[in-house]
């Protein structure tokens, strides 16, 4: 009996070890070197893309996939200028309100049909239509008749025809805008502006994006999609420029847990991963695989100006924040301390940046205290609202300590995301004095950032309302000339954060994107300011 | 007369606990002849069950241990056997039934399983053959409709039935010796007599020796040929049943017999039972002298039996007593016989 | 036995209705917009479009009845967040991995836990007992996510050359080893302790003494007489634990990137995806009900005394 039980336990344990060791030596997955140079790479998408329908995709993962399997009219160049892609050229009318795209003739769908301007007209109108109820329909509201069609209750068919999108012929797409929007062509690089294959969508309805049904037109095809598990892309050899694409296949995992992703990279299972956990950054920074890219986004704290009413208090609180320390000790990804709201990298940055006196990089606690002393009735009981993602709490605690030096008693209130959004409104809940938020650029023009602070903006969570500010924004919308417009942007930034600025918000830093990349692809892999990676430009080479 | 089937010589079983050593069986000697019944009687806690369990080696090994003595069964000393060898003896040569039939049968197995496993353990027969034999046994112990009842679970049967099943199981391999530990204590009075009769009958039919352990003198009177009286871990008197009842020698035995309710006795008819004053000594730290001294009406006589433990001596042929004051000697001294 | 099953099945109906009602009420109580996931506010007109499309602008009793109908007809509706997928699809694709993981973890826990507990009980207060109980206590105390991370670090990364196990995923059989251990270690420890206690208690029973007095071999006494009767408390505990393993493996699924239902469940609640939450809650309630029914059936098999008690 003793033998039997013991033997049973021992046998099972030994058996499991044997089983684990069965693949002794491990085939092709050892250490840091990765596999052979075969133009097949494995990446980590991070999460499951909620939708691969360009009309419905609102998140970065979906955008990441879509921009590689579809063919946009334009792409963004290194300096974020629009580069011809499927549209080989475009004209803008004198008054700036009509944009005409001229499409190439060799665009194709994987079903064999050619890609025409009619596809774009149908697809864009579909996204604007009330039936699809697309979140990003608002991206099109700069087009004449779009917002009316989107909110129509009856007579919608007629309204649809009124929308300013027309395919003049197979290769000419004419767009009529509500006002001159010089950034419109760049905006067309956004995923919302991709075309979909009409027969496929009509045949399969909601299921058209399933791997068995989907039809695309870009450099890569969807080879395999196991939901929440893998999404693999394979080079589409019939793409119009397939010869320039080096990668054969991209295998995509979906590892959302940062620590596991890093471990997968270190075990040689994947060749790239983004979203590194902050606590690992100090260690990973020294490795060869570490890669850092500037991002077009601002991490900021916003004030509820109806609660913290004295501008001097807001300025003092803004000055007290030691941004560099937060970057060095908490965020740890070499972010840039913010000197205005619009981040660096935005075209026109040099002109519009206010170099705000209220945003000293290392904080200026003495000045801040002086300013604070001048405040007649300061609000000393401050509630700071943050959400529950990693990292925010640590920054909040640091800022809490900094503001304590001003004699402020800060209570940190951490909410789960959906609740947090409810509190934000707008308008923000009366119990919120300060809130944390981040804003990432949708398209590459400072309007994208500055229009947030108009009185009626759905993203103005600060109760800030200045009719002069709104007037300036309206004027900028009508200003076609870039330099003139950048000047106006400069005035707007001044209104927010300049010498006499109202400081409704205090930006803390501008984002960077950090990744681990296998040395074989590191050189050719690039993440642009909008966190997009163009895999058609990536190539596996011998690690130098 | 052939040699006795079982001979226990000066058996000592001690329990090694945190409080100390409990000397539960401290020098027990007895013997059982083939085909005869030995009654082992004594009050609760005197060590009779431990003696029985020691014989077949079923004492809990920690904390108990046989520290001395021998158990000679059919020429072999059982205390020297390995566990595996003992497993061969148990059930086949020596069987044991226990006091409480409610808990002594496994409630989750059928009667059939519990019978058949015993039979097949000691005999190389098929399941069908074993089942047939089981039904036979159930019939023999007086269970009606044995072929139906064999499929029952223990909780389907009454107390008396269950004890009969236990007996059937015990007999299934034709053991030479059956040890019955308080076989009727947990049963109704009416059933008690039936079960005792059954035991006696079976013993005679199978030519089996029996040890019946009990605290009830009435049971002894029914079935025992030989009787051994146990007190505080030791045998204090051993004789044939007839002899014991007619001429008890040990003060304790006398007291036990005196404590029996008698219909003829006016005192017990009036509702008064004679109890023996006092309690048995703690076996953790037993007295040095005679263990009954504290309760004995005759202790303290100039022989000093409270200091020196008396030996078990043969007073008459076949009658052993462990006392300085056996009844016959007391009578003689009173009559002024020469000391 | 059939009566038991029939009665249980009939009871399921009011229980499920109650589950639907409670889930419905609770989800409406926590505020939150199912359509807003980023800081960007949704323009009013689009919000209205979305609410109309998914019927969220109907009165509450209409919505409730729609859910009940959906459950009855087994058409749980579209996901509010994953716009191209139905709840049915989600369940069909992602329930099997969770079920598999839960079953494997359960098997692991039983296969290792029960013998460990048995060994400890049979060698009580000697070194095998102490060792086994230390292992059990460690397995019990260390949280599963820590175990998971450690397992990945050592077996998949550090000693990756010796052991051919991946850090994550749920495709090859090797990828199922580490998650099974991580999830099953806690229950294994629990079963070990439970078995030990139960066996020790059973060994005190009179019928064990009888079995030994019959001369039965030790192995038979242990396996047939002791173990069977000792398993009753283990079985009682196993039912809810199985339910928990299938439904509560979110952390393990997250860490090992396993495409199971657990991840969907938590993200659905966070995102206020009402239809997914409703569908999954009903599903999980059913799992618990089934698990408990299985326990009751096993109970009847193990202990015949309970069979008639109905």
Coordinates of N, CA and C in Angstrom, one line a residue, chain C residues 125-225:
Chain C
X125 N 1.2 12.5 10.7 CA 2.2 13.0 11.7 C 3.6 12.4 11.4
X126 N 3.8 11.9 10.2 CA 5.2 11.6 9.9 C 5.6 12.5 8.7
X127 N 6.8 12.3 8.2 CA 7.3 13.3 7.3 C 6.5 13.4 6.0
X128 N 6.0 12.3 5.5 CA 5.2 12.5 4.2 C 4.0 13.4 4.5
X129 N 3.4 13.3 5.7 CA 2.3 14.1 6.0 C 2.7 15.6 6.1
X130 N 3.8 15.8 6.8 CA 4.2 17.2 6.9 C 4.6 17.8 5.5
X131 N 5.3 17.1 4.8 CA 5.6 17.6 3.4 C 4.4 17.9 2.6
X132 N 3.5 16.9 2.6 CA 2.3 17.1 1.8 C 1.5 18.3 2.2
X133 N 1.4 18.5 3.5 CA 0.6 19.6 4.0 C 1.3 20.9 3.8
X134 N 2.6 21.0 3.8 CA 3.3 22.2 3.4 C 3.0 22.5 2.0
X135 N 3.2 21.5 1.1 CA 2.9 21.8 -0.3 C 1.4 22.3 -0.5
X136 N 0.5 21.6 0.3 CA -0.9 22.0 0.2 C -1.1 23.5 0.6
X137 N -0.5 23.8 1.8 CA -0.7 25.2 2.3 C -0.1 26.2 1.4
X138 N 1.1 25.9 0.8 CA 1.6 26.9 -0.1 C 0.7 27.1 -1.3
X139 N 0.3 25.9 -1.9 CA -0.6 26.0 -3.0 C -1.9 26.8 -2.7
X140 N -2.3 26.7 -1.5 CA -3.5 27.4 -1.1 C -3.3 28.8 -0.9
X141 N -2.2 29.2 -0.4 CA -2.0 30.6 0.0 C -1.5 31.5 -1.1
X142 N -0.7 30.9 -2.0 CA -0.1 31.8 -3.0 C -1.2 32.1 -4.1
X143 N -1.4 33.3 -4.4 CA -2.5 33.6 -5.4 C -2.2 33.1 -6.8
X144 N -3.2 32.8 -7.5 CA -3.0 32.1 -8.8 C -2.3 33.0 -9.8
X145 N -2.4 34.3 -9.7 CA -1.8 35.1 -10.7 C -0.3 35.1 -10.5
X146 N 0.1 35.0 -9.2 CA 1.6 35.0 -8.9 C 2.1 33.7 -9.4
X147 N 1.4 32.6 -9.1 CA 1.8 31.3 -9.6 C 2.0 31.3 -11.1
X148 N 1.0 31.9 -11.7 CA 1.0 32.0 -13.2 C 2.3 32.6 -13.7
X149 N 2.5 33.8 -13.2 CA 3.7 34.6 -13.6 C 5.0 33.8 -13.4
X150 N 5.1 33.2 -12.2 CA 6.3 32.5 -11.9 C 6.5 31.3 -12.8
X151 N 5.4 30.6 -13.0 CA 5.5 29.4 -13.9 C 5.9 29.9 -15.3
X152 N 5.4 31.0 -15.8 CA 5.8 31.4 -17.1 C 7.3 31.8 -17.1
X153 N 7.7 32.5 -16.1 CA 9.1 32.9 -16.0 C 10.0 31.8 -16.0
X154 N 9.7 30.8 -15.2 CA 10.7 29.7 -15.0 C 10.6 28.7 -16.2
X155 N 9.4 28.3 -16.5 CA 9.3 27.2 -17.4 C 9.3 27.6 -18.9
X156 N 8.8 28.8 -19.1 CA 8.8 29.2 -20.5 C 9.9 30.1 -21.0
X157 N 10.5 30.8 -20.0 CA 11.5 31.7 -20.4 C 12.9 31.2 -19.9
X158 N 13.0 31.2 -18.6 CA 14.3 30.8 -18.1 C 14.8 29.5 -18.5
X159 N 14.0 28.5 -18.3 CA 14.4 27.1 -18.7 C 13.7 26.7 -20.0
X160 N 13.5 27.7 -20.8 CA 12.7 27.4 -22.1 C 13.4 26.4 -23.0
X161 N 14.7 26.2 -22.8 CA 15.3 25.3 -23.7 C 15.0 23.8 -23.3
X162 N 14.7 23.7 -22.0 CA 14.5 22.3 -21.5 C 13.0 21.9 -21.7
X163 N 12.2 22.8 -21.3 CA 10.7 22.6 -21.3 C 10.1 23.3 -22.5
X164 N 9.5 22.5 -23.3 CA 8.9 23.1 -24.6 C 7.5 23.6 -24.3
X165 N 7.4 24.6 -23.5 CA 6.1 25.2 -23.2 C 6.1 26.7 -23.6
X166 N 5.1 27.1 -24.3 CA 5.0 28.5 -24.6 C 4.6 29.4 -23.5
X167 N 4.8 30.7 -23.6 CA 4.4 31.6 -22.5 C 2.9 31.8 -22.4
X168 N 2.3 31.6 -23.6 CA 0.8 32.0 -23.6 C 0.2 31.3 -24.8
X169 N -1.1 31.5 -24.8 CA -1.9 30.9 -25.9 C -2.6 29.7 -25.5
X170 N -3.4 29.1 -26.4 CA -4.2 27.9 -26.1 C -4.4 27.1 -27.3
X171 N -3.3 26.8 -28.0 CA -3.4 26.0 -29.2 C -2.8 24.6 -29.1
X172 N -1.5 24.5 -28.9 CA -0.9 23.2 -28.7 C -1.2 22.7 -27.4
X173 N -1.1 21.4 -27.2 CA -1.3 20.8 -25.9 C -0.3 21.3 -24.8
X174 N 0.9 21.7 -25.3 CA 1.9 22.2 -24.4 C 1.4 23.5 -23.8
X175 N 0.7 24.3 -24.6 CA 0.3 25.6 -24.0 C -0.8 25.5 -22.9
X176 N -1.3 24.3 -22.8 CA -2.4 24.1 -21.8 C -1.8 23.7 -20.5
X177 N -0.6 23.3 -20.4 CA 0.0 22.8 -19.2 C 0.1 23.8 -18.1
X178 N 0.8 24.9 -18.4 CA 1.0 25.9 -17.3 C -0.3 26.6 -16.8
X179 N -1.2 27.0 -17.7 CA -2.5 27.5 -17.2 C -3.2 26.5 -16.3
X180 N -3.2 25.3 -16.7 CA -3.9 24.2 -15.9 C -3.3 24.2 -14.5
X181 N -2.0 24.2 -14.4 CA -1.4 24.1 -13.1 C -1.7 25.4 -12.3
X182 N -1.6 26.5 -13.0 CA -1.8 27.8 -12.2 C -3.2 27.9 -11.7
X183 N -4.1 27.4 -12.5 CA -5.5 27.5 -12.0 C -5.9 26.4 -11.0
X184 N -5.2 25.2 -11.2 CA -5.6 24.1 -10.4 C -4.9 23.9 -9.1
X185 N -3.8 24.7 -8.9 CA -3.0 24.5 -7.7 C -3.8 24.8 -6.4
X186 N -4.6 25.9 -6.4 CA -5.3 26.2 -5.3 C -6.4 25.1 -4.9
X187 N -7.2 24.8 -5.9 CA -8.2 23.7 -5.6 C -7.5 22.4 -5.2
X188 N -6.3 22.1 -5.8 CA -5.6 20.9 -5.5 C -5.3 20.9 -4.0
X189 N -4.7 22.0 -3.5 CA -4.4 22.1 -2.1 C -5.6 21.9 -1.3
X190 N -6.7 22.5 -1.7 CA -7.9 22.4 -0.9 C -8.4 21.0 -0.8
X191 N -8.4 20.3 -2.0 CA -8.8 18.9 -2.0 C -7.9 18.0 -1.1
X192 N -6.6 18.3 -1.2 CA -5.7 17.5 -0.4 C -6.0 17.7 1.1
X193 N -6.2 18.9 1.5 CA -6.5 19.0 3.0 C -7.8 18.4 3.3
X194 N -8.8 18.6 2.5 CA -10.1 18.0 2.7 C -10.0 16.5 2.8
X195 N -9.3 15.9 1.8 CA -9.2 14.4 1.8 C -8.5 13.9 3.0
X196 N -7.4 14.6 3.4 CA -6.7 14.2 4.5 C -7.6 14.1 5.8
X197 N -8.3 15.2 6.0 CA -9.2 15.2 7.2 C -10.3 14.2 7.1
X198 N -10.8 14.0 5.9 CA -11.9 13.1 5.8 C -11.4 11.6 5.9
X199 N -10.3 11.4 5.4 CA -9.7 10.0 5.5 C -9.4 9.7 6.9
X200 N -8.8 10.6 7.6 CA -8.4 10.4 9.0 C -9.7 10.1 9.8
X201 N -10.8 10.8 9.5 CA -12.0 10.6 10.2 C -12.6 9.3 9.9
X202 N -12.6 8.9 8.6 CA -13.1 7.6 8.2 C -12.4 6.5 8.8
X203 N -11.0 6.6 9.0 CA -10.2 5.5 9.5 C -10.6 5.2 11.0
X204 N -11.3 6.2 11.6 CA -11.7 6.0 13.0 C -13.0 5.2 13.1
X205 N -13.6 5.0 11.9 CA -14.9 4.4 11.9 C -14.8 2.9 12.3
X206 N -15.9 2.4 12.9 CA -15.9 1.0 13.2 C -15.8 0.0 12.1
X207 N -16.5 0.4 10.9 CA -16.5 -0.5 9.8 C -15.1 -0.7 9.2
X208 N -14.2 0.2 9.4 CA -12.8 0.0 9.0 C -12.2 -1.1 9.8
X209 N -12.5 -1.0 11.1 CA -12.0 -2.0 12.0 C -12.5 -3.4 11.6
X210 N -13.8 -3.4 11.3 CA -14.4 -4.7 10.8 C -13.7 -5.2 9.6
X211 N -13.4 -4.3 8.6 CA -12.8 -4.7 7.4 C -11.5 -5.3 7.6
X212 N -10.7 -4.7 8.5 CA -9.4 -5.2 8.8 C -9.5 -6.5 9.6
X213 N -10.5 -6.6 10.5 CA -10.7 -7.9 11.2 C -11.0 -9.0 10.3
X214 N -11.6 -8.7 9.1 CA -11.9 -9.7 8.2 C -10.6 -10.2 7.4
X215 N -9.5 -9.6 7.7 CA -8.3 -10.0 7.0 C -8.1 -9.4 5.7
X216 N -8.9 -8.4 5.3 CA -8.8 -7.8 3.9 C -7.4 -7.2 3.8
X217 N -6.9 -7.2 2.6 CA -5.6 -6.6 2.3 C -5.7 -5.1 2.5
X218 N -4.7 -4.5 3.0 CA -4.7 -3.0 3.3 C -5.1 -2.2 2.1
X219 N -4.7 -2.6 0.9 CA -5.1 -1.8 -0.3 C -6.6 -1.8 -0.4
X220 N -7.2 -2.9 -0.2 CA -8.6 -2.9 -0.4 C -9.3 -2.1 0.7
X221 N -8.8 -2.2 1.9 CA -9.4 -1.5 3.0 C -9.3 0.0 2.7
X222 N -8.2 0.4 2.1 CA -8.0 1.9 1.9 C -8.9 2.3 0.7
X223 N -8.8 1.6 -0.4 CA -9.5 2.1 -1.6 C -11.0 1.9 -1.5
X224 N -11.4 0.6 -1.2 CA -12.8 0.4 -1.3 C -13.6 0.9 -0.1
X225 N -13.0 0.7 1.1 CA -13.7 1.1 2.3 C -13.5 2.5 2.7

